[in-house]
């Protein structure tokens, strides 16, 4: 069977809910979201359905729906479930759309241990199915009729796109600053997770102060999550992360561990010129060169530096909610989610 045919036979997602105990209080909610996602991606245009199904069934952590659900439940347990499930599904549709587009932009051939949509179906149709999923998310949110949620989703999507444009502009620049790095990840990842938490708060009719606190929690969680992702790119096991080691380097991207190490290299240090050359022209990067970059980052404590930054964001995230939200299993789960972002291996 060809890879296209294989992907087309598996349109429905029957993925297990992630086995992390802090998601136990929302297992039933996550299952309802999974059912909704399977319904929403259906199309009688076979390729649109096939690519959406391929992306949905690849799994993923469902972090963004979990952020909506936990935020909503942490404010008010008796929440408007159908509207919240629709919003939690809509954020996953936006996320799926952004990953399909991102894999085209980054020319990625593997995600979550499986060939990407662009590899199986080509760039043209992948971009269009990304558009299809984004449109589906707007349609779903519009059907629920909560204007404030649509406003937050729109703002988040603008930020996602700006972050990705900024990232492309910085690609190939070895002098990318820490400030630019944070600007990029704030927009492309953290702003989105902040929006998920804010939507949960809005749907549970949180006070403006609690709504802001949950949004700030999400922003810090998102920053920690993306820094951890960038650490895993260098240090993770490709069999567990589902993507090859050193992918960011291969894309000419300077991420926090490398930024922290590179700026300490003296102008006379031959490694400075070498790393600049690889970032500017990643085609010249060999597996040995990747190992050399990793060794240099180790030598200059770049991994410790990035990890410390992520640890600070986790503490910041937790401090936003511990005093403002009433004690509950959902608030505990939000705190555990922040720690999970840091300790994850995939
Ligand atoms: C993954 O980053 C990509 C993102 C977090 C955002 C992608 C956003 C767009 C393509 C803008 C268009 C948005 C929509 C809604 C259609 P990464 O490349 O660092 O992570 P990776 O290693 O998982 O690919
Ligand atoms: Mg990418």
CSV table of C-alpha atoms and ligand atoms in Angstrom, one decimal:
chain,number,residue,atom,x,y,z
A,1,UNK,CA,0.0,0.0,0.0
A,2,UNK,CA,1.4,3.5,-0.9
A,3,UNK,CA,1.9,6.0,1.9
A,4,UNK,CA,-1.0,8.1,0.5
A,5,UNK,CA,-3.3,5.1,0.6
A,6,UNK,CA,-2.1,4.1,4.1
A,7,UNK,CA,-2.8,7.6,5.4
A,8,UNK,CA,-6.2,7.7,3.8
A,9,UNK,CA,-7.4,4.5,5.5
A,10,UNK,CA,-7.0,6.0,8.9
A,11,UNK,CA,-9.2,9.1,9.0
A,12,UNK,CA,-10.7,8.8,12.4
A,13,UNK,CA,-8.7,9.5,15.5
A,14,UNK,CA,-9.0,6.8,18.2
A,15,UNK,CA,-5.9,8.0,20.0
A,16,UNK,CA,-5.7,7.3,23.7
A,17,UNK,CA,-6.0,10.3,26.0
A,18,UNK,CA,-2.5,11.1,27.3
A,19,UNK,CA,-1.6,9.1,30.3
A,20,UNK,CA,-0.8,11.9,32.7
A,21,UNK,CA,-2.6,11.9,36.0
A,22,UNK,CA,-3.2,15.6,36.1
A,23,UNK,CA,-5.6,15.2,33.1
A,24,UNK,CA,-7.7,12.7,35.0
A,25,UNK,CA,-10.2,15.3,36.2
A,26,UNK,CA,-10.9,16.2,32.6
A,27,UNK,CA,-10.8,12.8,30.9
A,28,UNK,CA,-14.5,12.8,30.0
A,29,UNK,CA,-14.1,16.4,28.7
A,30,UNK,CA,-11.1,15.5,26.5
A,31,UNK,CA,-13.0,12.5,25.2
A,32,UNK,CA,-15.9,14.7,24.2
A,33,UNK,CA,-13.5,17.1,22.5
A,34,UNK,CA,-12.0,14.2,20.5
A,35,UNK,CA,-15.4,13.1,19.3
A,36,UNK,CA,-16.2,16.7,18.3
A,37,UNK,CA,-12.9,17.0,16.4
A,38,UNK,CA,-13.6,13.8,14.5
A,39,UNK,CA,-17.0,15.2,13.5
A,40,UNK,CA,-15.7,18.6,12.6
A,41,UNK,CA,-12.9,17.5,10.2
A,42,UNK,CA,-15.4,15.5,8.0
A,43,UNK,CA,-15.6,16.6,4.4
A,44,UNK,CA,-16.9,15.0,1.2
A,45,UNK,CA,-13.8,16.4,-0.4
A,46,UNK,CA,-11.7,13.3,0.1
A,47,UNK,CA,-8.3,15.0,0.3
A,48,UNK,CA,-9.4,17.6,2.7
A,49,UNK,CA,-10.8,14.9,5.0
A,50,UNK,CA,-7.7,12.6,4.5
A,51,UNK,CA,-5.2,15.3,5.4
A,52,UNK,CA,-7.2,16.5,8.4
A,53,UNK,CA,-7.6,12.9,9.6
A,54,UNK,CA,-3.9,12.2,9.1
A,55,UNK,CA,-3.0,15.2,11.2
A,56,UNK,CA,-5.7,14.5,13.9
A,57,UNK,CA,-4.8,10.8,14.2
A,58,UNK,CA,-1.1,11.5,14.6
A,59,UNK,CA,-1.9,12.3,18.2
A,60,UNK,CA,-0.4,15.2,20.0
A,61,UNK,CA,-0.7,16.3,23.6
A,62,UNK,CA,-4.0,18.2,23.2
A,63,UNK,CA,-2.4,20.8,25.5
A,64,UNK,CA,-4.4,23.6,24.1
A,65,UNK,CA,-7.9,22.0,24.6
A,66,UNK,CA,-6.7,20.9,28.1
A,67,UNK,CA,-5.8,24.6,28.8
A,68,UNK,CA,-9.3,25.7,27.8
A,69,UNK,CA,-11.0,22.9,29.8
A,70,UNK,CA,-8.9,23.3,33.0
A,71,UNK,CA,-9.2,27.0,33.0
A,72,UNK,CA,-13.0,26.9,32.6
A,73,UNK,CA,-13.4,24.2,35.3
A,74,UNK,CA,-11.0,25.9,37.7
A,75,UNK,CA,-13.3,29.0,37.7
A,76,UNK,CA,-16.7,27.3,37.7
A,77,UNK,CA,-17.2,23.6,37.7
A,78,UNK,CA,-20.7,23.8,36.3
A,79,UNK,CA,-19.6,25.4,33.0
A,80,UNK,CA,-21.6,25.5,29.7
A,81,UNK,CA,-20.1,22.2,28.5
A,82,UNK,CA,-21.2,22.2,24.9
A,83,UNK,CA,-19.8,25.7,24.3
A,84,UNK,CA,-16.6,24.9,26.1
A,85,UNK,CA,-16.2,21.7,24.1
A,86,UNK,CA,-16.7,23.6,20.9
A,87,UNK,CA,-14.1,26.2,21.9
A,88,UNK,CA,-11.6,23.5,23.1
A,89,UNK,CA,-12.1,21.7,19.7
A,90,UNK,CA,-11.7,25.0,17.8
A,91,UNK,CA,-8.3,25.7,19.4
A,92,UNK,CA,-7.1,22.3,18.3
A,93,UNK,CA,-8.3,22.9,14.8
A,94,UNK,CA,-6.3,26.2,14.8
A,95,UNK,CA,-3.3,24.3,16.1
A,96,UNK,CA,-3.6,21.6,13.5
A,97,UNK,CA,-3.8,24.3,10.7
A,98,UNK,CA,-0.8,26.1,12.0
A,99,UNK,CA,1.3,22.8,12.2
A,100,UNK,CA,0.4,21.8,8.6
A,101,UNK,CA,1.4,25.3,7.4
A,102,UNK,CA,4.5,25.3,9.6
A,103,UNK,CA,5.7,22.0,8.1
A,104,UNK,CA,5.3,23.5,4.6
A,105,UNK,CA,7.2,26.6,5.7
A,106,UNK,CA,10.0,24.6,7.5
A,107,UNK,CA,10.0,21.9,4.8
A,108,UNK,CA,9.7,19.3,7.5
A,109,UNK,CA,9.3,15.7,6.5
A,110,UNK,CA,8.5,14.1,9.9
A,111,UNK,CA,6.3,15.0,12.8
A,112,UNK,CA,5.1,12.9,15.7
A,113,UNK,CA,7.1,10.0,14.2
A,114,UNK,CA,5.1,10.1,11.0
A,115,UNK,CA,5.6,11.7,7.5
A,116,UNK,CA,4.1,15.2,7.4
A,117,UNK,CA,1.2,16.1,5.2
A,118,UNK,CA,3.5,18.0,2.8
A,119,UNK,CA,5.6,14.9,2.2
A,120,UNK,CA,2.6,12.7,1.5
A,121,UNK,CA,0.3,15.1,-0.4
A,122,UNK,CA,2.6,18.0,-1.4
A,123,UNK,CA,2.8,21.6,-0.4
A,124,UNK,CA,-0.1,23.0,-2.5
A,125,UNK,CA,-2.8,20.9,-1.1
A,126,UNK,CA,-1.3,21.0,2.4
A,127,UNK,CA,-1.5,24.8,2.5
A,128,UNK,CA,-5.1,24.6,1.3
A,129,UNK,CA,-6.1,22.1,3.9
A,130,UNK,CA,-4.4,24.3,6.6
A,131,UNK,CA,-6.8,27.0,5.4
A,132,UNK,CA,-9.7,24.6,5.5
A,133,UNK,CA,-9.0,23.7,9.1
A,134,UNK,CA,-8.6,27.3,10.1
A,135,UNK,CA,-11.9,28.1,8.4
A,136,UNK,CA,-13.5,25.2,10.2
A,137,UNK,CA,-12.4,26.5,13.5
A,138,UNK,CA,-13.9,29.9,12.8
A,139,UNK,CA,-17.1,28.3,11.6
A,140,UNK,CA,-17.3,26.2,14.8
A,141,UNK,CA,-16.7,29.2,17.1
A,142,UNK,CA,-19.2,31.3,15.1
A,143,UNK,CA,-21.9,28.7,15.5
A,144,UNK,CA,-21.5,29.0,19.3
A,145,UNK,CA,-22.1,32.7,18.9
A,146,UNK,CA,-19.8,34.0,21.7
A,147,UNK,CA,-18.3,37.1,20.2
A,148,UNK,CA,-15.6,37.5,22.9
A,149,UNK,CA,-14.3,34.0,22.1
A,150,UNK,CA,-14.1,34.7,18.4
A,151,UNK,CA,-12.3,38.0,19.2
A,152,UNK,CA,-9.7,36.1,21.3
A,153,UNK,CA,-9.3,33.4,18.6
A,154,UNK,CA,-8.8,36.0,15.9
A,155,UNK,CA,-6.2,37.9,18.0
A,156,UNK,CA,-4.3,34.6,18.7
A,157,UNK,CA,-4.2,33.7,15.0
A,158,UNK,CA,-2.9,37.2,14.1
A,159,UNK,CA,-0.1,36.7,16.7
A,160,UNK,CA,0.7,33.2,15.4
A,161,UNK,CA,1.1,34.4,11.9
A,162,UNK,CA,3.2,37.4,13.0
A,163,UNK,CA,5.4,35.1,15.1
A,164,UNK,CA,6.0,32.8,12.2
A,165,UNK,CA,6.8,35.8,9.9
A,166,UNK,CA,9.3,37.2,12.5
A,167,UNK,CA,10.9,33.8,12.8
A,168,UNK,CA,11.4,33.5,9.0
A,169,UNK,CA,13.0,37.0,9.1
A,170,UNK,CA,15.4,35.9,11.8
A,171,UNK,CA,16.2,32.6,10.2
A,172,UNK,CA,19.8,32.4,9.0
A,173,UNK,CA,20.9,35.2,11.4
A,174,UNK,CA,23.5,34.0,13.9
A,175,UNK,CA,23.2,37.3,15.8
A,176,UNK,CA,19.5,36.7,16.6
A,177,UNK,CA,19.1,38.3,20.1
A,178,UNK,CA,17.5,36.8,23.1
A,179,UNK,CA,14.9,39.6,22.9
A,180,UNK,CA,14.0,38.6,19.3
A,181,UNK,CA,13.8,35.0,20.4
A,182,UNK,CA,11.3,35.8,23.2
A,183,UNK,CA,9.3,38.1,20.9
A,184,UNK,CA,9.0,35.2,18.4
A,185,UNK,CA,8.0,32.5,20.9
A,186,UNK,CA,5.6,34.9,22.8
A,187,UNK,CA,3.7,35.3,19.6
A,188,UNK,CA,3.9,31.9,18.0
A,189,UNK,CA,3.3,29.7,21.1
A,190,UNK,CA,2.7,31.6,24.4
A,191,UNK,CA,0.1,34.0,23.1
A,192,UNK,CA,-1.9,31.1,21.8
A,193,UNK,CA,-1.9,29.2,25.1
A,194,UNK,CA,-2.7,32.5,26.9
A,195,UNK,CA,-5.7,32.8,24.6
A,196,UNK,CA,-6.8,29.2,25.4
A,197,UNK,CA,-6.8,30.0,29.1
A,198,UNK,CA,-8.6,33.3,28.6
A,199,UNK,CA,-11.3,31.6,26.6
A,200,UNK,CA,-11.9,29.1,29.4
A,201,UNK,CA,-12.1,32.0,31.8
A,202,UNK,CA,-14.5,34.0,29.6
A,203,UNK,CA,-16.9,31.0,29.2
A,204,UNK,CA,-17.0,30.4,33.0
A,205,UNK,CA,-17.7,34.1,33.5
A,206,UNK,CA,-14.5,34.8,35.4
A,207,UNK,CA,-14.0,38.3,36.9
A,208,UNK,CA,-11.6,40.6,34.9
A,209,UNK,CA,-8.9,40.0,37.5
A,210,UNK,CA,-9.1,36.2,37.3
A,211,UNK,CA,-9.4,36.3,33.5
A,212,UNK,CA,-6.2,38.3,33.3
A,213,UNK,CA,-4.4,35.9,35.8
A,214,UNK,CA,-5.4,32.9,33.7
A,215,UNK,CA,-4.2,34.6,30.5
A,216,UNK,CA,-0.9,35.5,32.3
A,217,UNK,CA,-0.6,31.9,33.5
A,218,UNK,CA,-1.0,30.7,29.9
A,219,UNK,CA,1.6,33.1,28.6
A,220,UNK,CA,4.2,31.8,31.1
A,221,UNK,CA,3.2,28.2,30.5
A,222,UNK,CA,3.6,28.8,26.8
A,223,UNK,CA,7.0,30.4,27.1
A,224,UNK,CA,8.1,27.4,29.3
A,225,UNK,CA,6.6,25.0,26.9
A,226,UNK,CA,8.4,26.5,23.8
A,227,UNK,CA,11.8,26.8,25.6
A,228,UNK,CA,11.4,23.1,26.6
A,229,UNK,CA,10.6,22.3,23.0
A,230,UNK,CA,13.8,24.0,21.9
A,231,UNK,CA,15.8,22.2,24.5
A,232,UNK,CA,14.3,18.9,23.3
A,233,UNK,CA,15.3,19.7,19.7
A,234,UNK,CA,19.0,19.4,20.8
A,235,UNK,CA,18.8,16.9,23.7
A,236,UNK,CA,15.7,14.8,23.0
A,237,UNK,CA,15.5,11.2,21.8
A,238,UNK,CA,14.3,11.4,18.2
A,239,UNK,CA,12.4,8.1,18.8
A,240,UNK,CA,10.4,9.8,21.6
A,241,UNK,CA,10.1,13.4,20.1
A,242,UNK,CA,9.2,12.1,16.7
A,243,UNK,CA,11.4,14.5,14.9
A,244,UNK,CA,15.1,14.4,14.0
A,245,UNK,CA,17.7,15.9,16.4
A,246,UNK,CA,19.0,19.3,15.5
A,247,UNK,CA,15.9,20.3,13.3
A,248,UNK,CA,16.1,23.9,14.4
A,249,UNK,CA,19.8,24.1,13.3
A,250,UNK,CA,18.9,22.5,10.0
A,251,UNK,CA,16.4,25.3,9.6
A,252,UNK,CA,18.9,28.0,10.4
A,253,UNK,CA,17.1,28.9,13.7
A,254,UNK,CA,18.9,30.3,16.7
A,255,UNK,CA,17.1,29.2,19.8
A,256,UNK,CA,17.8,30.1,23.4
A,257,UNK,CA,20.5,27.5,24.3
A,258,UNK,CA,22.5,28.4,21.2
A,259,UNK,CA,21.9,32.2,21.6
A,260,UNK,CA,23.2,32.0,25.2
A,261,UNK,CA,26.3,30.0,24.1
A,262,UNK,CA,27.1,31.8,20.9
A,263,UNK,CA,27.2,35.3,22.4
A,264,UNK,CA,30.0,34.2,24.7
A,265,UNK,CA,32.3,33.0,21.9
A,266,UNK,CA,35.1,35.4,21.3
A,267,UNK,CA,35.6,36.8,17.8
A,268,UNK,CA,38.9,34.9,17.6
A,269,UNK,CA,37.2,31.6,18.4
A,270,UNK,CA,37.0,29.5,15.3
A,271,UNK,CA,33.7,28.0,16.5
A,272,UNK,CA,32.0,31.4,16.2
A,273,UNK,CA,32.7,31.5,12.5
A,274,UNK,CA,31.7,27.8,12.0
A,275,UNK,CA,28.4,28.2,13.8
A,276,UNK,CA,27.6,31.4,11.9
A,277,UNK,CA,28.4,29.5,8.6
A,278,UNK,CA,26.0,26.6,9.5
A,279,UNK,CA,23.2,29.0,10.6
A,280,UNK,CA,23.6,31.0,7.4
A,281,UNK,CA,23.9,27.9,5.2
A,282,UNK,CA,22.3,24.9,7.0
A,283,UNK,CA,22.9,22.8,3.9
A,284,UNK,CA,26.6,22.5,5.0
A,285,UNK,CA,25.5,21.0,8.4
A,286,UNK,CA,26.7,17.4,8.9
A,287,UNK,CA,25.7,15.1,11.9
A,288,UNK,CA,29.2,15.7,13.3
A,289,UNK,CA,28.6,19.5,13.1
A,290,UNK,CA,25.4,19.1,15.0
A,291,UNK,CA,27.3,17.2,17.7
A,292,UNK,CA,29.9,19.9,17.8
A,293,UNK,CA,27.3,22.6,18.3
A,294,UNK,CA,25.7,20.6,21.1
A,295,UNK,CA,29.2,20.3,22.7
A,296,UNK,CA,29.8,24.0,22.4
A,297,UNK,CA,26.4,24.8,24.0
A,298,UNK,CA,27.3,22.4,26.9
A,299,UNK,CA,30.6,24.1,27.4
A,300,UNK,CA,29.1,27.5,27.7
A,301,UNK,CA,26.1,26.3,29.9
A,302,UNK,CA,23.6,27.3,27.2
A,303,UNK,CA,21.3,24.4,28.2
A,304,UNK,CA,21.4,25.3,31.9
A,305,UNK,CA,20.7,28.9,30.9
A,306,UNK,CA,17.6,28.0,28.9
A,307,UNK,CA,16.4,25.5,31.4
A,308,UNK,CA,16.6,28.2,34.2
A,309,UNK,CA,14.6,30.5,32.0
A,310,UNK,CA,11.9,27.8,31.6
A,311,UNK,CA,11.9,27.1,35.4
A,312,UNK,CA,11.3,30.8,36.1
A,313,UNK,CA,8.3,30.8,33.7
A,314,UNK,CA,6.8,27.7,35.4
A,315,UNK,CA,7.1,29.4,38.8
A,316,UNK,CA,5.6,32.6,37.3
A,317,UNK,CA,2.7,30.6,35.8
A,318,UNK,CA,1.9,28.9,39.1
A,319,UNK,CA,2.1,32.1,41.1
A,320,UNK,CA,-0.5,33.7,38.8
A,321,UNK,CA,-3.2,31.2,39.8
A,322,UNK,CA,-2.4,29.9,43.3
A,323,UNK,CA,-3.8,32.9,45.2
A,324,UNK,CA,-6.5,34.0,42.8
A,325,UNK,CA,-8.3,30.7,42.0
A,326,UNK,CA,-10.1,28.7,44.7
A,327,UNK,CA,-8.4,25.4,45.7
A,328,UNK,CA,-9.6,22.6,43.5
A,329,UNK,CA,-8.3,19.6,41.6
A,330,UNK,CA,-8.5,21.7,38.4
A,331,UNK,CA,-6.2,24.4,39.9
A,332,UNK,CA,-3.8,21.6,41.0
A,333,UNK,CA,-3.9,20.3,37.5
A,334,UNK,CA,-3.0,23.7,36.0
A,335,UNK,CA,0.0,23.8,38.4
A,336,UNK,CA,1.0,20.3,37.3
A,337,UNK,CA,0.5,21.2,33.7
A,338,UNK,CA,3.1,23.9,34.1
A,339,UNK,CA,5.6,21.4,35.5
A,340,UNK,CA,4.8,18.9,32.8
A,341,UNK,CA,5.7,21.5,30.2
A,342,UNK,CA,9.2,21.5,31.6
A,343,UNK,CA,9.7,17.8,32.3
A,344,UNK,CA,8.3,16.4,29.1
A,345,UNK,CA,10.3,14.2,26.8
A,346,UNK,CA,8.2,14.6,23.6
B,1,LIG,C1,5.8,25.4,15.4
B,1,LIG,O1,7.0,25.9,15.6
B,1,LIG,C2,4.8,26.4,14.8
B,1,LIG,C3,4.0,27.2,15.5
B,1,LIG,C4,4.0,27.1,16.9
B,1,LIG,C5,3.2,28.2,14.8
B,1,LIG,C6,2.9,28.1,13.3
B,1,LIG,C7,2.1,29.2,12.8
B,1,LIG,C8,1.9,29.5,11.5
B,1,LIG,C9,2.4,28.6,10.4
B,1,LIG,C10,1.1,30.7,11.1
B,1,LIG,C11,-0.2,30.3,10.3
B,1,LIG,C12,-1.2,30.1,11.4
B,1,LIG,C13,-2.4,29.5,11.1
B,1,LIG,C14,-3.4,29.5,12.2
B,1,LIG,C15,-2.8,28.9,9.8
B,1,LIG,P1,8.4,25.2,15.4
B,1,LIG,O2,8.6,25.1,13.9
B,1,LIG,O3,9.4,25.8,16.3
B,1,LIG,O4,8.1,23.8,16.1
B,1,LIG,P2,8.2,22.3,15.4
B,1,LIG,O5,9.5,21.9,15.7
B,1,LIG,O6,7.1,21.5,16.2
B,1,LIG,O7,7.9,22.4,14.0
B,2,LIG,MG1,8.5,23.7,12.5
